[in-house]
Amino acid sequence: MEARNLEKRLWLKGSGLLSTIHEIARLTTKVAKDDPRRLIHSLKFGLTISLVSFFYYLNPLYVTFRTSTMWAVLTVVVVFEFSVGATIGKGLNRGLATLVGGALGLGANHFASLFGKNYEPEPVFITLFVFLQAVVSTYIRFYPKVKARYDYGMLMFILTFCLISISGLRTDEIFDLAKERLSTILIGASTCVIVSIFVSPVWAGEDLHNLVAQNIEKLGSFLEGVMDESLRKSENEKLARASLNSVVVDSKSCEEALANFARWEPGHGRFMYRHPWKQYLKIGNLTRLCACRVEALNGYLITSIINQAPQEVHEALSRMSAQAGKALKELASSVETMTSSSYKINPQIASLKIASSNLKSILKSGLCEEYYKNLLQVIPVAALLIDTVASVEQIADAVNE
Amino acid sequence: MEARNLEKRLWLKGSGLLSTIHEIARLTTKVAKDDPRRLIHSLKFGLTISLVSFFYYLNPLYVTFRTSTMWAVLTVVVVFEFSVGATIGKGLNRGLATLVGGALGLGANHFASLFGKNYEPEPVFITLFVFLQAVVSTYIRFYPKVKARYDYGMLMFILTFCLISISGLRTDEIFDLAKERLSTILIGASTCVIVSIFVSPVWAGEDLHNLVAQNIEKLGSFLEGVMDESLRKSENEKLARASLNSVVVDSKSCEEALANFARWEPGHGRFMYRHPWKQYLKIGNLTRLCACRVEALNGYLITSIINQAPQEVHEALSRMSAQAGKALKELASSVETMTSSSYKINPQIASLKIASSNLKSILKSGLCEEYYKNLLQVIPVAALLIDTVASVEQIADAVNE
């Protein structure tokens, strides 16, 4: 009996372990399946760090830079990011901050040495400078614009200033130290930037571009099918749509981060250096507003509601949602290909406007007055659809800009 | 003439400079006004870094730790964060990652030395290990759970592993180096944690708690006034409300970050160690859903619309929105004080339900059939209000849990 219990317990433990392993394996494949570039990024990072660690093995280089070589490794680990924009942004931030922080640190050290004995800097002054600098820089990090783009640079500025001004107390070769550290950091950062640009680059700008276009596309295909009974019946379809909508609603912070990274990127492919990234944020915001309305529309059991409505209303609603969906898809492909297809879109928007005012007048007509009770639930749906159409028009305006 | 032009230009430049200075001064006061704890945080950071830099000045300590003292300064700069939870999370991540990364780095170094001559580690093996470790760790950083809580730890693990295993090639005293570095990092991290807990602490958990309660409160006071003409007239009021709503809608990423930090915090004040932080996220999500509906409601020119409606409908709508607002405020204070005030809230929710079904039956009655055309715009408002009430009920359920 005991033996069997033990066996059972072991078996349970074993199957628990197995299911954990299984879960981890599933997660691992999912990470790569969601975005295969993640695997490539990992390999790129491995490559870069191996390259930089070579500096340590090559004797001539080691003689020049001594233990400062470590700073090249450190820089690679911290600066190498997923997208080109983020890597360049961090690299530039780090390089500039090290330069400015180092220079000011040397200055503070020199100033403090004026008050010391035998040109040994006075610890009290150094501590005072470090304290003041830390307080002011930390405070500046709270400024919204600084936080969005230069947070890492401010951090590195504080770090370098402290390290240089404090270590000045001990090292006579402070200039050499600063020079070595700066050059190793430059080597590390430039290796990162070169690898990230030339080995299968991931452009934040392109990601932003695609994300915005995809979100509009998703909304479009949802709207096209929203009145179609057969499309709405399958459970999987519903789940997919629900998650789709929450993605559209939640994508704000992701878009803002991408736009911040994209500003650092040089021109590439179809994007010039000063591509109007802000416009994408505007389109993204309008898309989310539209998604908010579509999600509300999704909350109604539309098919059962509109079947109660008179034939005319039913038809007008279906036609309008299909048209709005098609217009959104057209807008998405216009964003996608970056061509101004206003000659295609403008007529669609115009006919959407006509359909919208038609629906309003049908609802106001005597015909509908008879069906009043049946229409109680249809009217909110119609109102939402009219609002949705209005926000589709806003998106079209923003895209055409 | 020329002199006057020059004067004018100088004056323009001067006034441009002045307005820039003015703008910066405005920003500076705004940062502190929005949250006075930011100023305190800056002072705390200055204090901590000055404390740690003392290690450098005290000779006995310098003799023990030598240049590794720099790592204490570096740790403080990187680990010290605004809230206690974030600081502890980063400190623990850094400490553990340094420990594990260091141990594995030593192991890799030892293993590579088995294949080298005279126990000098073989560079090829070291590079291989570094490459493999970098690829695997970078890949793991993409796992959603790891990204949310252990991203910084993974980065530090990669860093320490690379530094220790590579520098092992050059330093005989690798054990001493690892020990020194670990102890200075521990000194830096624990100084950060101690200062952040004991000098006017900022608890992420408390911030999350207040944010969730405030958002419900804001929605409540908005709903209370939504049908009131006089309240809606002033332009400032409107702007404040618009920004208020966008805050409520956009607060998701902020709440998630706070909940992640809050999990690291020890028990404090009214919060125990394992406070159900996830419940706050659930309430927050429901609040945002409700805000989405309230914002749609806000899109209508409600006062002019409901004035067309018959008296009964008008009254029912006003009563309902006022009641819903009051219920939300009650919920907010229930979250705020962490008391289960279900005996207060349950009757309110019950009467809200009754009001909601009353409104539905009024709309279905013959009375309204006469007013059909006037009601065309009222019905969507009513439907939205009914939905809002439904999501208020959901929030109440979540709060009572």
PDB file of C-alpha atoms in Angstrom, chain B residues 154-365:
ATOM      1  CA  MET B 154      18.421  39.315 -16.614  1.00  0.00           C
ATOM      2  CA  LEU B 155      20.424  42.286 -17.899  1.00  0.00           C
ATOM      3  CA  MET B 156      22.603  42.276 -14.785  1.00  0.00           C
ATOM      4  CA  PHE B 157      23.022  38.495 -15.060  1.00  0.00           C
ATOM      5  CA  ILE B 158      24.345  38.828 -18.618  1.00  0.00           C
ATOM      6  CA  LEU B 159      26.593  41.705 -17.560  1.00  0.00           C
ATOM      7  CA  THR B 160      28.112  39.937 -14.557  1.00  0.00           C
ATOM      8  CA  PHE B 161      28.568  36.645 -16.366  1.00  0.00           C
ATOM      9  CA  CYS B 162      30.421  38.363 -19.222  1.00  0.00           C
ATOM     10  CA  LEU B 163      32.558  40.562 -16.983  1.00  0.00           C
ATOM     11  CA  ILE B 164      33.587  37.733 -14.644  1.00  0.00           C
ATOM     12  CA  SER B 165      34.163  35.044 -17.252  1.00  0.00           C
ATOM     13  CA  ILE B 166      36.069  37.347 -19.618  1.00  0.00           C
ATOM     14  CA  SER B 167      38.148  39.161 -17.015  1.00  0.00           C
ATOM     15  CA  GLY B 168      39.087  35.793 -15.535  1.00  0.00           C
ATOM     16  CA  LEU B 169      41.486  35.518 -18.425  1.00  0.00           C
ATOM     17  CA  ARG B 170      43.603  38.334 -17.048  1.00  0.00           C
ATOM     18  CA  THR B 171      43.191  38.458 -13.317  1.00  0.00           C
ATOM     19  CA  ASP B 172      44.547  35.805 -11.014  1.00  0.00           C
ATOM     20  CA  GLU B 173      42.617  37.228  -8.141  1.00  0.00           C
ATOM     21  CA  ILE B 174      39.301  36.530  -9.767  1.00  0.00           C
ATOM     22  CA  PHE B 175      37.732  35.265  -6.545  1.00  0.00           C
ATOM     23  CA  ASP B 176      38.744  38.369  -4.681  1.00  0.00           C
ATOM     24  CA  LEU B 177      37.438  40.556  -7.472  1.00  0.00           C
ATOM     25  CA  ALA B 178      34.083  38.776  -7.457  1.00  0.00           C
ATOM     26  CA  LYS B 179      33.851  38.986  -3.667  1.00  0.00           C
ATOM     27  CA  GLU B 180      34.728  42.681  -3.569  1.00  0.00           C
ATOM     28  CA  ARG B 181      32.343  43.568  -6.311  1.00  0.00           C
ATOM     29  CA  LEU B 182      29.504  41.624  -4.732  1.00  0.00           C
ATOM     30  CA  SER B 183      29.999  43.217  -1.321  1.00  0.00           C
ATOM     31  CA  THR B 184      30.192  46.758  -2.709  1.00  0.00           C
ATOM     32  CA  ILE B 185      27.054  46.136  -4.748  1.00  0.00           C
ATOM     33  CA  LEU B 186      25.331  44.836  -1.616  1.00  0.00           C
ATOM     34  CA  ILE B 187      26.425  47.947   0.297  1.00  0.00           C
ATOM     35  CA  GLY B 188      25.109  50.213  -2.474  1.00  0.00           C
ATOM     36  CA  ALA B 189      21.826  48.373  -2.867  1.00  0.00           C
ATOM     37  CA  SER B 190      21.103  48.131   0.846  1.00  0.00           C
ATOM     38  CA  THR B 191      21.852  51.833   1.352  1.00  0.00           C
ATOM     39  CA  CYS B 192      19.298  52.577  -1.373  1.00  0.00           C
ATOM     40  CA  VAL B 193      16.671  50.307   0.166  1.00  0.00           C
ATOM     41  CA  ILE B 194      17.203  51.660   3.673  1.00  0.00           C
ATOM     42  CA  VAL B 195      17.023  55.309   2.618  1.00  0.00           C
ATOM     43  CA  SER B 196      13.994  54.713   0.384  1.00  0.00           C
ATOM     44  CA  ILE B 197      12.100  52.926   3.192  1.00  0.00           C
ATOM     45  CA  PHE B 198      13.000  55.153   6.122  1.00  0.00           C
ATOM     46  CA  VAL B 199      13.278  58.654   4.628  1.00  0.00           C
ATOM     47  CA  SER B 200       9.759  59.761   3.668  1.00  0.00           C
ATOM     48  CA  PRO B 201       8.957  56.574   1.702  1.00  0.00           C
ATOM     49  CA  VAL B 202       6.915  56.535  -1.500  1.00  0.00           C
ATOM     50  CA  TRP B 203       4.948  53.276  -1.578  1.00  0.00           C
ATOM     51  CA  ALA B 204       3.938  52.079  -5.038  1.00  0.00           C
ATOM     52  CA  GLY B 205       1.116  50.104  -3.421  1.00  0.00           C
ATOM     53  CA  GLU B 206      -0.329  53.212  -1.824  1.00  0.00           C
ATOM     54  CA  ASP B 207      -0.059  55.076  -5.126  1.00  0.00           C
ATOM     55  CA  LEU B 208      -1.895  52.265  -6.910  1.00  0.00           C
ATOM     56  CA  HIS B 209      -4.563  52.232  -4.197  1.00  0.00           C
ATOM     57  CA  ASN B 210      -5.068  55.996  -4.438  1.00  0.00           C
ATOM     58  CA  LEU B 211      -4.983  56.050  -8.233  1.00  0.00           C
ATOM     59  CA  VAL B 212      -7.730  53.423  -8.485  1.00  0.00           C
ATOM     60  CA  ALA B 213      -9.867  55.154  -5.855  1.00  0.00           C
ATOM     61  CA  GLN B 214      -9.360  58.581  -7.441  1.00  0.00           C
ATOM     62  CA  ASN B 215     -10.299  57.356 -10.899  1.00  0.00           C
ATOM     63  CA  ILE B 216     -13.584  55.923  -9.590  1.00  0.00           C
ATOM     64  CA  GLU B 217     -14.173  59.147  -7.655  1.00  0.00           C
ATOM     65  CA  LYS B 218     -13.560  61.283 -10.761  1.00  0.00           C
ATOM     66  CA  LEU B 219     -15.992  59.224 -12.814  1.00  0.00           C
ATOM     67  CA  GLY B 220     -18.526  59.530 -10.021  1.00  0.00           C
ATOM     68  CA  SER B 221     -18.394  63.312  -9.786  1.00  0.00           C
ATOM     69  CA  PHE B 222     -18.536  63.544 -13.564  1.00  0.00           C
ATOM     70  CA  LEU B 223     -21.662  61.379 -13.732  1.00  0.00           C
ATOM     71  CA  GLU B 224     -23.312  63.363 -10.944  1.00  0.00           C
ATOM     72  CA  GLY B 225     -23.005  66.578 -12.917  1.00  0.00           C
ATOM     73  CA  VAL B 226     -23.476  65.226 -16.429  1.00  0.00           C
ATOM     74  CA  MET B 227     -27.152  66.222 -16.732  1.00  0.00           C
ATOM     75  CA  ASP B 228     -26.773  69.511 -14.903  1.00  0.00           C
ATOM     76  CA  GLU B 229     -26.844  72.447 -17.286  1.00  0.00           C
ATOM     77  CA  SER B 230     -25.159  75.002 -15.061  1.00  0.00           C
ATOM     78  CA  LEU B 231     -22.226  72.705 -14.250  1.00  0.00           C
ATOM     79  CA  ARG B 232     -21.569  71.896 -17.874  1.00  0.00           C
ATOM     80  CA  LYS B 233     -21.544  75.456 -19.135  1.00  0.00           C
ATOM     81  CA  SER B 234     -18.179  76.816 -18.022  1.00  0.00           C
ATOM     82  CA  GLU B 235     -15.445  76.127 -20.569  1.00  0.00           C
ATOM     83  CA  ASN B 236     -12.732  75.383 -18.001  1.00  0.00           C
ATOM     84  CA  GLU B 237     -14.907  72.752 -16.437  1.00  0.00           C
ATOM     85  CA  LYS B 238     -15.310  71.079 -19.813  1.00  0.00           C
ATOM     86  CA  LEU B 239     -11.585  71.045 -20.509  1.00  0.00           C
ATOM     87  CA  ALA B 240     -10.866  69.642 -17.069  1.00  0.00           C
ATOM     88  CA  ARG B 241     -13.401  66.918 -17.658  1.00  0.00           C
ATOM     89  CA  ALA B 242     -12.017  66.013 -21.067  1.00  0.00           C
ATOM     90  CA  SER B 243      -8.498  65.668 -19.695  1.00  0.00           C
ATOM     91  CA  LEU B 244      -9.890  63.792 -16.698  1.00  0.00           C
ATOM     92  CA  ASN B 245     -11.514  61.257 -18.917  1.00  0.00           C
ATOM     93  CA  SER B 246      -8.478  60.719 -21.078  1.00  0.00           C
ATOM     94  CA  VAL B 247      -6.485  60.158 -17.888  1.00  0.00           C
ATOM     95  CA  VAL B 248      -8.936  57.530 -16.760  1.00  0.00           C
ATOM     96  CA  VAL B 249      -8.819  55.866 -20.184  1.00  0.00           C
ATOM     97  CA  ASP B 250      -5.017  55.969 -20.460  1.00  0.00           C
ATOM     98  CA  SER B 251      -4.081  54.915 -16.943  1.00  0.00           C
ATOM     99  CA  LYS B 252      -3.672  51.208 -17.744  1.00  0.00           C
ATOM    100  CA  SER B 253       0.104  51.003 -18.224  1.00  0.00           C
ATOM    101  CA  CYS B 254       0.670  53.174 -15.157  1.00  0.00           C
ATOM    102  CA  GLU B 255      -1.454  50.867 -12.998  1.00  0.00           C
ATOM    103  CA  GLU B 256       0.308  47.755 -14.265  1.00  0.00           C
ATOM    104  CA  ALA B 257       3.742  49.185 -13.504  1.00  0.00           C
ATOM    105  CA  LEU B 258       2.637  50.200  -9.998  1.00  0.00           C
ATOM    106  CA  ALA B 259       1.169  46.733  -9.335  1.00  0.00           C
ATOM    107  CA  ASN B 260       4.461  45.133 -10.405  1.00  0.00           C
ATOM    108  CA  PHE B 261       6.408  47.378  -8.028  1.00  0.00           C
ATOM    109  CA  ALA B 262       3.901  46.914  -5.211  1.00  0.00           C
ATOM    110  CA  ARG B 263       4.543  43.166  -5.161  1.00  0.00           C
ATOM    111  CA  TRP B 264       8.107  43.783  -3.983  1.00  0.00           C
ATOM    112  CA  GLU B 265       7.091  45.958  -1.053  1.00  0.00           C
ATOM    113  CA  PRO B 266       7.000  44.711   2.540  1.00  0.00           C
ATOM    114  CA  GLY B 267       3.864  45.289   4.604  1.00  0.00           C
ATOM    115  CA  HIS B 268       3.353  48.947   5.489  1.00  0.00           C
ATOM    116  CA  GLY B 269       0.575  50.936   7.098  1.00  0.00           C
ATOM    117  CA  ARG B 270      -2.759  49.483   6.078  1.00  0.00           C
ATOM    118  CA  PHE B 271      -1.243  47.130   3.488  1.00  0.00           C
ATOM    119  CA  MET B 272      -0.030  43.646   4.330  1.00  0.00           C
ATOM    120  CA  TYR B 273       2.781  41.936   2.428  1.00  0.00           C
ATOM    121  CA  ARG B 274       0.577  39.924   0.097  1.00  0.00           C
ATOM    122  CA  HIS B 275      -2.090  42.527  -0.485  1.00  0.00           C
ATOM    123  CA  PRO B 276      -4.329  41.466  -3.407  1.00  0.00           C
ATOM    124  CA  TRP B 277      -2.794  43.903  -5.900  1.00  0.00           C
ATOM    125  CA  LYS B 278      -4.254  42.035  -8.845  1.00  0.00           C
ATOM    126  CA  GLN B 279      -7.741  42.946  -7.661  1.00  0.00           C
ATOM    127  CA  TYR B 280      -6.813  46.619  -8.164  1.00  0.00           C
ATOM    128  CA  LEU B 281      -5.946  45.883 -11.786  1.00  0.00           C
ATOM    129  CA  LYS B 282      -9.329  44.209 -12.234  1.00  0.00           C
ATOM    130  CA  ILE B 283     -11.153  47.179 -10.684  1.00  0.00           C
ATOM    131  CA  GLY B 284      -9.017  49.510 -12.794  1.00  0.00           C
ATOM    132  CA  ASN B 285      -9.966  47.676 -15.993  1.00  0.00           C
ATOM    133  CA  LEU B 286     -13.666  47.836 -15.141  1.00  0.00           C
ATOM    134  CA  THR B 287     -13.293  51.533 -14.329  1.00  0.00           C
ATOM    135  CA  ARG B 288     -11.744  52.120 -17.734  1.00  0.00           C
ATOM    136  CA  LEU B 289     -14.600  50.242 -19.418  1.00  0.00           C
ATOM    137  CA  CYS B 290     -17.055  52.445 -17.545  1.00  0.00           C
ATOM    138  CA  ALA B 291     -14.999  55.542 -18.489  1.00  0.00           C
ATOM    139  CA  CYS B 292     -15.171  54.512 -22.137  1.00  0.00           C
ATOM    140  CA  ARG B 293     -18.962  54.628 -21.889  1.00  0.00           C
ATOM    141  CA  VAL B 294     -19.013  57.861 -19.920  1.00  0.00           C
ATOM    142  CA  GLU B 295     -16.765  59.436 -22.525  1.00  0.00           C
ATOM    143  CA  ALA B 296     -19.201  58.374 -25.263  1.00  0.00           C
ATOM    144  CA  LEU B 297     -21.979  59.905 -23.170  1.00  0.00           C
ATOM    145  CA  ASN B 298     -19.899  63.072 -22.935  1.00  0.00           C
ATOM    146  CA  GLY B 299     -19.779  63.216 -26.744  1.00  0.00           C
ATOM    147  CA  TYR B 300     -23.476  64.082 -26.885  1.00  0.00           C
ATOM    148  CA  LEU B 301     -24.740  67.570 -26.210  1.00  0.00           C
ATOM    149  CA  ILE B 302     -26.805  66.018 -23.468  1.00  0.00           C
ATOM    150  CA  THR B 303     -28.555  69.056 -22.017  1.00  0.00           C
ATOM    151  CA  SER B 304     -29.955  70.227 -25.352  1.00  0.00           C
ATOM    152  CA  ILE B 305     -30.982  66.644 -26.179  1.00  0.00           C
ATOM    153  CA  ILE B 306     -32.789  65.750 -23.007  1.00  0.00           C
ATOM    154  CA  ASN B 307     -34.651  69.031 -22.929  1.00  0.00           C
ATOM    155  CA  GLN B 308     -36.585  67.789 -25.962  1.00  0.00           C
ATOM    156  CA  ALA B 309     -37.632  64.671 -24.092  1.00  0.00           C
ATOM    157  CA  PRO B 310     -40.863  64.440 -22.127  1.00  0.00           C
ATOM    158  CA  GLN B 311     -40.631  65.412 -18.486  1.00  0.00           C
ATOM    159  CA  GLU B 312     -40.757  61.847 -17.197  1.00  0.00           C
ATOM    160  CA  VAL B 313     -37.837  60.684 -19.297  1.00  0.00           C
ATOM    161  CA  HIS B 314     -35.860  63.784 -18.423  1.00  0.00           C
ATOM    162  CA  GLU B 315     -36.346  63.191 -14.722  1.00  0.00           C
ATOM    163  CA  ALA B 316     -35.554  59.484 -14.952  1.00  0.00           C
ATOM    164  CA  LEU B 317     -32.293  60.214 -16.779  1.00  0.00           C
ATOM    165  CA  SER B 318     -31.196  62.911 -14.327  1.00  0.00           C
ATOM    166  CA  ARG B 319     -32.030  60.749 -11.328  1.00  0.00           C
ATOM    167  CA  MET B 320     -30.202  57.777 -12.755  1.00  0.00           C
ATOM    168  CA  SER B 321     -26.997  59.617 -13.553  1.00  0.00           C
ATOM    169  CA  ALA B 322     -26.998  61.306 -10.145  1.00  0.00           C
ATOM    170  CA  GLN B 323     -27.549  57.951  -8.428  1.00  0.00           C
ATOM    171  CA  ALA B 324     -24.853  56.239 -10.468  1.00  0.00           C
ATOM    172  CA  GLY B 325     -22.460  59.056  -9.623  1.00  0.00           C
ATOM    173  CA  LYS B 326     -23.240  58.780  -5.937  1.00  0.00           C
ATOM    174  CA  ALA B 327     -22.780  55.007  -5.995  1.00  0.00           C
ATOM    175  CA  LEU B 328     -19.379  55.411  -7.675  1.00  0.00           C
ATOM    176  CA  LYS B 329     -18.292  57.953  -5.072  1.00  0.00           C
ATOM    177  CA  GLU B 330     -19.387  55.579  -2.338  1.00  0.00           C
ATOM    178  CA  LEU B 331     -17.367  52.805  -4.007  1.00  0.00           C
ATOM    179  CA  ALA B 332     -14.357  55.089  -4.233  1.00  0.00           C
ATOM    180  CA  SER B 333     -14.493  55.873  -0.536  1.00  0.00           C
ATOM    181  CA  SER B 334     -14.977  52.168   0.181  1.00  0.00           C
ATOM    182  CA  VAL B 335     -11.775  51.423  -1.785  1.00  0.00           C
ATOM    183  CA  GLU B 336     -10.067  54.396  -0.152  1.00  0.00           C
ATOM    184  CA  THR B 337     -10.793  53.319   3.410  1.00  0.00           C
ATOM    185  CA  MET B 338     -10.578  49.601   2.580  1.00  0.00           C
ATOM    186  CA  THR B 339     -13.788  48.960   4.503  1.00  0.00           C
ATOM    187  CA  SER B 340     -16.406  46.690   3.043  1.00  0.00           C
ATOM    188  CA  SER B 341     -19.324  49.082   3.027  1.00  0.00           C
ATOM    189  CA  SER B 342     -21.606  46.678   1.198  1.00  0.00           C
ATOM    190  CA  TYR B 343     -24.465  47.596   3.560  1.00  0.00           C
ATOM    191  CA  LYS B 344     -24.242  51.122   2.144  1.00  0.00           C
ATOM    192  CA  ILE B 345     -23.574  50.224  -1.452  1.00  0.00           C
ATOM    193  CA  ASN B 346     -25.866  47.262  -2.010  1.00  0.00           C
ATOM    194  CA  PRO B 347     -29.101  49.279  -1.550  1.00  0.00           C
ATOM    195  CA  GLN B 348     -27.762  51.939  -3.913  1.00  0.00           C
ATOM    196  CA  ILE B 349     -26.944  49.330  -6.550  1.00  0.00           C
ATOM    197  CA  ALA B 350     -30.375  47.771  -6.089  1.00  0.00           C
ATOM    198  CA  SER B 351     -32.117  51.111  -6.588  1.00  0.00           C
ATOM    199  CA  LEU B 352     -29.931  51.760  -9.618  1.00  0.00           C
ATOM    200  CA  LYS B 353     -31.161  48.490 -11.108  1.00  0.00           C
ATOM    201  CA  ILE B 354     -34.758  49.482 -10.440  1.00  0.00           C
ATOM    202  CA  ALA B 355     -34.211  52.929 -11.977  1.00  0.00           C
ATOM    203  CA  SER B 356     -32.653  51.295 -15.012  1.00  0.00           C
ATOM    204  CA  SER B 357     -35.593  48.976 -15.637  1.00  0.00           C
ATOM    205  CA  ASN B 358     -37.997  51.844 -14.923  1.00  0.00           C
ATOM    206  CA  LEU B 359     -36.368  53.897 -17.634  1.00  0.00           C
ATOM    207  CA  LYS B 360     -36.663  50.972 -20.041  1.00  0.00           C
ATOM    208  CA  SER B 361     -40.372  50.608 -19.370  1.00  0.00           C
ATOM    209  CA  ILE B 362     -41.003  54.347 -19.658  1.00  0.00           C
ATOM    210  CA  LEU B 363     -39.333  54.288 -23.060  1.00  0.00           C
ATOM    211  CA  LYS B 364     -41.498  51.348 -24.089  1.00  0.00           C
ATOM    212  CA  SER B 365     -44.699  52.999 -22.933  1.00  0.00           C
TER     213      SER B 365
END
